[in-house]
Short mmCIF file of C-alpha atoms in Angstrom, two decimals:
data_model
loop_
_atom_site.label_atom_id
_atom_site.label_comp_id
_atom_site.label_asym_id
_atom_site.label_seq_id
_atom_site.Cartn_x
_atom_site.Cartn_y
_atom_site.Cartn_z
CA MET A 1 82.19 107.74 113.19
CA ARG A 2 84.05 110.56 111.49
CA SER A 3 82.80 111.60 108.07
CA LEU A 4 84.82 110.79 104.95
CA ARG A 5 85.56 114.51 104.58
CA THR A 6 86.96 114.63 108.13
CA ARG A 7 89.07 111.50 107.67
CA LEU A 8 90.43 112.69 104.36
CA SER A 9 91.20 116.08 105.83
CA ALA A 10 93.22 114.50 108.62
CA ALA A 11 95.12 112.34 106.15
CA GLY A 12 95.90 114.91 103.51
CA GLY A 13 95.45 118.34 104.99
CA PHE A 14 92.10 119.57 103.64
CA THR A 15 92.26 123.10 102.22
CA ALA A 16 89.32 125.14 101.02
CA SER A 17 89.28 126.45 97.46
CA PHE A 18 87.71 129.76 96.54
CA CYS A 19 88.65 129.67 92.86
CA THR A 20 86.41 128.40 90.09
CA PRO A 21 87.49 125.12 88.46
CA ALA A 22 88.06 126.91 85.13
CA PHE A 23 90.33 129.49 86.78
CA GLU A 24 92.23 126.77 88.62
CA LYS A 25 92.86 124.83 85.40
CA LYS A 26 94.41 127.88 83.74
CA GLU A 27 96.33 128.86 86.88
CA ASN A 28 97.75 125.38 87.42
CA ARG A 29 98.91 125.19 83.81
CA ARG A 30 100.45 128.69 84.03
CA MET A 31 102.31 127.76 87.22
CA LEU A 32 103.74 124.63 85.63
CA GLN A 33 104.90 126.68 82.64
CA ASP A 34 106.47 129.31 84.89
CA GLU A 35 108.38 126.63 86.78
CA GLY A 36 109.90 125.38 83.53
CA LYS A 37 108.31 121.97 83.83
CA MET A 38 106.61 122.02 80.43
CA GLU A 39 108.17 119.52 78.04
CA ASN A 40 108.15 120.70 74.42
CA HIS A 41 105.69 123.38 75.58
CA ILE A 42 102.98 120.74 76.06
CA MET A 43 102.27 119.15 79.42
CA GLU A 44 100.94 115.60 79.17
CA LYS A 45 97.52 115.09 80.72
CA ILE A 46 97.29 111.87 82.72
CA ALA A 47 93.92 110.75 84.05
CA VAL A 48 93.87 108.54 87.13
CA ILE A 49 90.54 106.73 87.10
CA GLY A 50 89.90 105.37 90.59
CA LEU A 51 91.15 107.34 93.58
CA GLY A 52 91.79 104.66 96.16
CA MET A 53 95.09 104.09 97.94
CA LEU A 54 97.09 103.23 94.82
CA GLY A 55 95.36 105.82 92.63
CA CYS A 56 95.91 108.65 95.10
CA SER A 57 99.49 107.49 95.69
CA LEU A 58 100.08 107.68 91.94
CA CYS A 59 98.63 111.20 91.80
CA ALA A 60 100.91 112.30 94.63
CA SER A 61 103.96 110.73 92.97
CA LEU A 62 103.22 112.41 89.62
CA GLU A 63 103.22 115.92 91.10
CA GLY A 64 105.00 118.38 88.82
CA THR A 65 105.48 115.91 85.95
CA CYS A 66 102.13 116.29 84.18
CA ILE A 67 98.64 117.72 84.46
CA ARG A 68 96.79 115.24 86.68
CA LEU A 69 93.11 114.52 86.07
CA GLY A 70 91.17 112.40 88.54
CA TRP A 71 87.87 110.58 88.72
CA SER A 72 86.28 108.68 91.60
CA ARG A 73 82.86 107.08 91.82
CA ARG A 74 82.51 109.18 94.99
CA PRO A 75 82.45 112.86 93.97
CA GLU A 76 83.56 113.96 97.45
CA VAL A 77 86.83 112.06 96.97
CA SER A 78 87.50 113.73 93.61
CA LYS A 79 86.78 117.12 95.17
CA TRP A 80 89.10 116.40 98.10
CA ALA A 81 91.86 115.27 95.74
CA ARG A 82 91.68 118.56 93.83
CA GLU A 83 91.42 120.77 96.91
CA THR A 84 94.42 119.12 98.54
CA GLY A 85 96.53 119.37 95.38
CA LEU A 86 96.64 115.68 94.45
CA ILE A 87 95.12 116.50 91.06
CA GLU A 88 94.74 119.62 88.95
CA GLU A 89 91.31 118.71 87.57
CA ASP A 90 88.51 116.57 89.02
CA CYS A 91 86.50 115.04 86.20
CA PRO A 92 82.73 114.67 86.69
CA SER A 93 82.60 111.50 84.58
CA VAL A 94 84.79 108.76 83.15
CA GLU A 95 83.89 110.05 79.69
CA ASP A 96 85.31 113.48 80.55
CA ALA A 97 88.52 111.95 81.90
CA LEU A 98 89.05 109.77 78.81
CA THR A 99 88.26 112.62 76.42
CA GLU A 100 90.69 115.07 78.03
CA ALA A 101 93.58 112.73 78.81
CA ASP A 102 96.60 111.76 76.74
CA LEU A 103 96.94 108.67 78.92
CA ALA A 104 94.45 107.11 81.34
CA VAL A 105 95.40 104.82 84.23
CA LEU A 106 92.68 102.49 85.51
CA CYS A 107 93.32 102.14 89.26
CA LEU A 108 90.33 99.87 89.74
CA PRO A 109 89.50 96.28 90.78
CA VAL A 110 90.12 93.66 88.10
CA PRO A 111 86.42 93.00 87.28
CA VAL A 112 85.72 96.74 87.02
CA ILE A 113 88.64 97.24 84.61
CA MET A 114 87.19 94.54 82.36
CA GLU A 115 83.72 96.09 82.60
CA PHE A 116 85.08 99.55 81.71
CA PHE A 117 86.69 98.17 78.52
CA SER A 118 83.23 97.20 77.33
CA ARG A 119 81.38 100.27 78.61
CA TYR A 120 83.85 102.88 77.33
CA ALA A 121 85.30 101.00 74.35
CA GLU A 122 84.78 103.77 71.81
CA LEU A 123 86.65 106.37 73.87
CA MET A 124 89.38 103.90 74.78
CA LYS A 125 90.06 103.22 71.11
CA LYS A 126 91.32 106.81 70.89
CA THR A 127 92.92 107.44 74.30
CA LEU A 128 95.81 105.22 75.40
CA VAL A 129 94.87 103.26 78.52
CA THR A 130 96.91 101.34 81.08
CA ASP A 131 95.99 99.82 84.43
CA ILE A 132 97.42 98.57 87.73
CA GLY A 133 95.57 95.24 87.82
CA SER A 134 97.16 92.28 89.61
CA VAL A 135 96.08 89.76 86.96
CA LYS A 136 96.80 90.29 83.29
CA GLY A 137 95.41 87.40 81.22
CA CYS A 138 91.73 88.23 81.75
CA ILE A 139 92.30 91.99 81.47
CA GLU A 140 94.23 91.63 78.22
CA LYS A 141 91.53 89.34 76.80
CA ALA A 142 88.83 91.93 77.56
CA ALA A 143 90.96 94.71 76.05
CA VAL A 144 91.55 92.78 72.83
CA GLU A 145 87.89 91.77 72.52
CA ASN A 146 86.85 95.42 72.76
CA ALA A 147 89.70 96.63 70.50
CA VAL A 148 90.80 99.30 72.98
CA ARG A 149 94.16 101.06 72.84
CA PHE A 150 95.75 99.36 75.82
CA VAL A 151 99.11 98.49 77.35
CA GLY A 152 98.89 96.60 80.64
CA SER A 153 101.01 97.45 83.66
CA HIS A 154 101.30 96.11 87.20
CA PRO A 155 103.33 97.99 89.81
CA MET A 156 104.73 95.66 92.46
CA ALA A 157 103.89 98.09 95.25
CA GLY A 158 101.17 98.48 97.83
CA THR A 159 100.16 97.95 101.42
CA GLU A 160 97.46 95.99 103.20
CA LYS A 161 95.48 99.23 103.62
CA SER A 162 92.90 100.69 101.25
CA GLY A 163 91.08 103.94 100.55
CA PRO A 164 92.29 107.42 99.61
CA GLU A 165 93.30 108.30 103.17
CA ALA A 166 95.84 105.43 103.05
CA LEU A 167 97.87 106.99 100.23
CA VAL A 168 101.65 106.67 100.46
CA ARG A 169 103.79 109.31 98.78
CA GLY A 170 106.75 107.76 96.99
CA ILE A 171 105.36 104.22 97.16
CA TYR A 172 106.31 103.61 93.52
CA ALA A 173 109.89 104.88 93.82
CA GLY A 174 112.25 101.97 93.18
CA ALA A 175 109.39 99.53 92.58
CA THR A 176 109.32 97.15 89.62
CA VAL A 177 106.42 97.71 87.23
CA PHE A 178 105.63 94.89 84.83
CA ILE A 179 104.65 96.16 81.39
CA VAL A 180 102.37 93.65 79.65
CA PRO A 181 101.54 94.75 76.08
CA PRO A 182 99.11 92.71 73.97
CA GLN A 183 100.41 91.51 70.61
CA GLY A 184 100.34 94.16 67.91
CA VAL A 185 100.59 97.18 70.21
CA SER A 186 102.79 99.97 68.86
CA GLU A 187 106.21 100.54 70.38
CA ALA A 188 105.28 104.21 70.83
CA ASP A 189 102.35 103.29 73.08
CA ILE A 190 104.51 100.92 75.13
CA LEU A 191 107.14 103.61 75.59
CA GLN A 192 104.50 106.13 76.66
CA VAL A 193 103.29 103.79 79.41
CA GLU A 194 106.86 103.04 80.48
CA SER A 195 107.48 106.79 80.64
CA LEU A 196 104.58 107.15 83.08
CA TRP A 197 106.22 104.77 85.53
CA HIS A 198 109.67 106.27 85.04
CA LYS A 199 108.19 109.63 86.09
CA VAL A 200 107.46 108.20 89.55
CA GLY A 201 110.84 106.50 89.93
CA SER A 202 109.83 102.95 89.04
CA LYS A 203 111.82 100.54 86.89
CA THR A 204 109.96 98.68 84.16
CA ARG A 205 110.21 95.13 82.89
CA ARG A 206 108.31 93.71 79.92
CA LEU A 207 106.72 90.26 79.82
CA ASN A 208 103.62 88.62 78.40
CA ALA A 209 100.36 88.02 80.25
CA LYS A 210 100.91 84.29 80.84
CA GLU A 211 104.41 84.84 82.23
CA HIS A 212 103.11 87.65 84.44
CA ASP A 213 100.23 85.67 85.93
CA TRP A 214 102.42 82.66 86.74
CA LEU A 215 105.08 84.88 88.28
CA VAL A 216 102.74 86.83 90.56
CA ALA A 217 100.88 83.65 91.52
CA ASN A 218 104.16 82.55 93.13
CA THR A 219 105.48 85.87 94.43
CA SER A 220 102.27 87.60 95.52
CA HIS A 221 99.07 85.60 95.32
CA VAL A 222 100.14 82.41 97.13
CA PRO A 223 101.94 84.39 99.87
CA HIS A 224 98.63 86.12 100.61
CA VAL A 225 96.88 82.74 100.80
CA VAL A 226 99.62 81.39 103.09
CA SER A 227 99.41 84.48 105.30
CA CYS A 228 95.65 84.00 105.61
CA ALA A 229 96.07 80.30 106.44
CA LEU A 230 98.60 81.09 109.16
CA ALA A 231 96.35 83.76 110.67
CA LEU A 232 93.44 81.31 110.76
CA SER A 233 95.47 78.40 112.16
CA VAL A 234 96.93 80.51 114.98
CA LEU A 235 94.12 82.94 115.84
CA ASP A 236 90.96 80.91 115.19
CA VAL A 237 90.70 79.46 118.71
CA PRO A 238 87.84 79.42 121.24
CA GLU A 239 87.18 82.81 122.79
CA SER A 240 88.26 81.50 126.19
CA ASP A 241 91.76 80.81 124.79
CA ARG A 242 92.22 84.03 122.84
CA ASP A 243 93.80 86.15 125.54
CA GLN A 244 96.71 83.76 126.03
CA ARG A 245 97.03 82.94 122.32
CA PHE A 246 97.06 86.59 121.30
CA ALA A 247 99.65 87.37 124.00
CA GLY A 248 101.95 84.80 122.42
CA CYS A 249 101.88 86.49 119.01
CA ALA A 250 104.79 88.92 118.69
CA SER A 251 106.71 90.67 115.90
CA GLY A 252 107.54 87.54 113.89
CA PHE A 253 103.89 86.56 113.68
CA ARG A 254 102.86 90.16 112.96
CA ASP A 255 105.27 90.43 110.03
CA THR A 256 104.21 87.09 108.57
CA VAL A 257 100.45 87.77 108.63
CA ARG A 258 100.54 91.47 107.68
CA VAL A 259 99.18 90.99 104.16
CA ALA A 260 96.30 88.85 105.45
CA ALA A 261 94.80 92.14 106.70
CA SER A 262 94.20 93.20 103.07
CA SER A 263 90.74 93.56 101.51
CA PRO A 264 89.02 90.12 101.40
CA LYS A 265 86.86 91.18 98.44
CA MET A 266 89.89 92.31 96.45
CA TRP A 267 91.63 88.99 97.03
CA LYS A 268 88.55 87.03 96.09
CA GLU A 269 88.56 88.90 92.78
CA ILE A 270 92.29 88.45 92.18
CA LEU A 271 92.35 84.71 92.98
CA SER A 272 89.22 83.96 90.98
CA HIS A 273 90.84 85.50 87.89
CA ASN A 274 94.16 83.66 88.33
CA GLN A 275 92.84 80.39 89.69
CA ALA A 276 94.83 77.87 87.61
CA ALA A 277 98.20 79.52 88.19
CA VAL A 278 97.53 79.95 91.91
CA LEU A 279 96.56 76.30 92.35
CA GLU A 280 99.72 75.14 90.56
CA ALA A 281 101.87 77.46 92.66
CA MET A 282 100.16 76.19 95.83
CA ASP A 283 101.15 72.64 94.85
CA PHE A 284 104.82 73.69 94.90
CA TYR A 285 104.37 75.38 98.27
CA GLU A 286 102.60 72.36 99.78
CA GLN A 287 105.40 70.12 98.50
CA ARG A 288 108.00 72.24 100.32
CA CYS A 289 105.94 72.18 103.53
CA SER A 290 105.58 68.40 103.23
CA GLU A 291 109.34 67.95 102.80
CA LEU A 292 110.09 70.04 105.90
CA LYS A 293 107.43 68.17 107.88
CA LYS A 294 109.02 64.83 106.93
CA LEU A 295 112.44 66.02 108.15
CA ILE A 296 110.96 67.04 111.50
CA ALA A 297 108.96 63.80 111.82
CA ALA A 298 112.08 61.73 111.09
CA GLY A 299 114.09 63.67 113.66
CA ASP A 300 116.45 64.80 110.90
CA PHE A 301 117.13 68.20 112.38
CA ASP A 302 120.49 68.45 110.63
CA GLY A 303 118.58 68.13 107.36
CA PHE A 304 116.11 70.76 108.53
CA GLU A 305 119.00 73.07 109.44
CA ARG A 306 120.42 72.69 105.92
CA GLU A 307 117.06 73.61 104.38
CA PHE A 308 116.64 76.55 106.75
CA ALA A 309 120.16 77.75 105.89
CA LYS A 310 119.37 77.44 102.18
CA GLY A 311 116.24 79.54 102.65
CA LYS A 312 118.20 82.14 104.61
CA GLU A 313 120.86 82.30 101.89
CA LEU A 314 118.23 82.80 99.18
CA ILE A 315 116.54 85.56 101.18
CA GLU A 316 119.86 87.37 101.59
CA LEU A 317 120.53 87.03 97.86
CA TRP A 318 117.09 88.49 97.07
CA ARG A 319 117.61 91.34 99.54
CA SER A 320 120.95 92.17 97.93
CA THR A 321 119.18 92.78 94.62
CA LEU A 322 116.86 95.24 96.36
CA VAL A 323 119.81 97.17 97.79
CA LYS A 324 121.46 97.39 94.35
CA THR A 325 118.23 98.69 92.87
CA GLU A 326 117.84 101.34 95.56
CA LYS A 327 121.37 102.64 94.88
CA LYS A 328 120.65 103.26 91.20
CA PRO A 329 120.01 106.94 90.30
#
């Protein structure tokens, strides 16, 4: 098996660095100034805490807009991110990242985000913090309990892949990012978090935690459950039948089950923290399946055609909104 260093090198183009970190910090800042990218003569420092696929993708998308700090629980990943130009500074600890940053982005699993609010509460009371967590109610509750300076965010972007080598440059461009501020948060802090996402080409939309969790239960969480169920119902056959069954699975099946190839642990964590909303959304989905099944059982294929046409029309309407968004400057 190739080492992490080798895999990361292949993905991002590993380059050796012969400068000291202190020299690089000064040189990077000087270069940004020379290029005229300093805003009001002060470049915002943004710390990305967690350098997985989404964290590294954010670092890549922020290039030239700020001074990027990075921290990973694996020091070799932080080092790689600096040497390949994804970040200007690799921070040896979370404390260092929070102390230096104007804004910190927690690109971590939901339970770890909640744990960090407790562990680093004192520093997070001073430094503005946001996150990319897929569930907001539990995260907001932990933030409020620890009195941290926090504005939640959730970019509707990603792939089924994970790890720093899976980064996608430009993944946030055109994506919707939900901004979920707890009650009492200053407008200035909300605007600062919105500005972060505008830097990478995203559009922002504000809503509260309850609205967010119900929405994504329907649009993201249940679709992942359905994708998993389809994969199991089609592919979980005796080994003697697999060759023929697998041969019958083509592009339509592939597209429908793509997200079921995501991290099982991550989805356990997401669903366990949005359980009630997911179960309610699954009831609506099961009702639709039951209605379609009844039409087929009754031989009412004209009725089925009408429902299929309605679904097709709604999909085309949804897709038209995506096209309009992509055309915006």
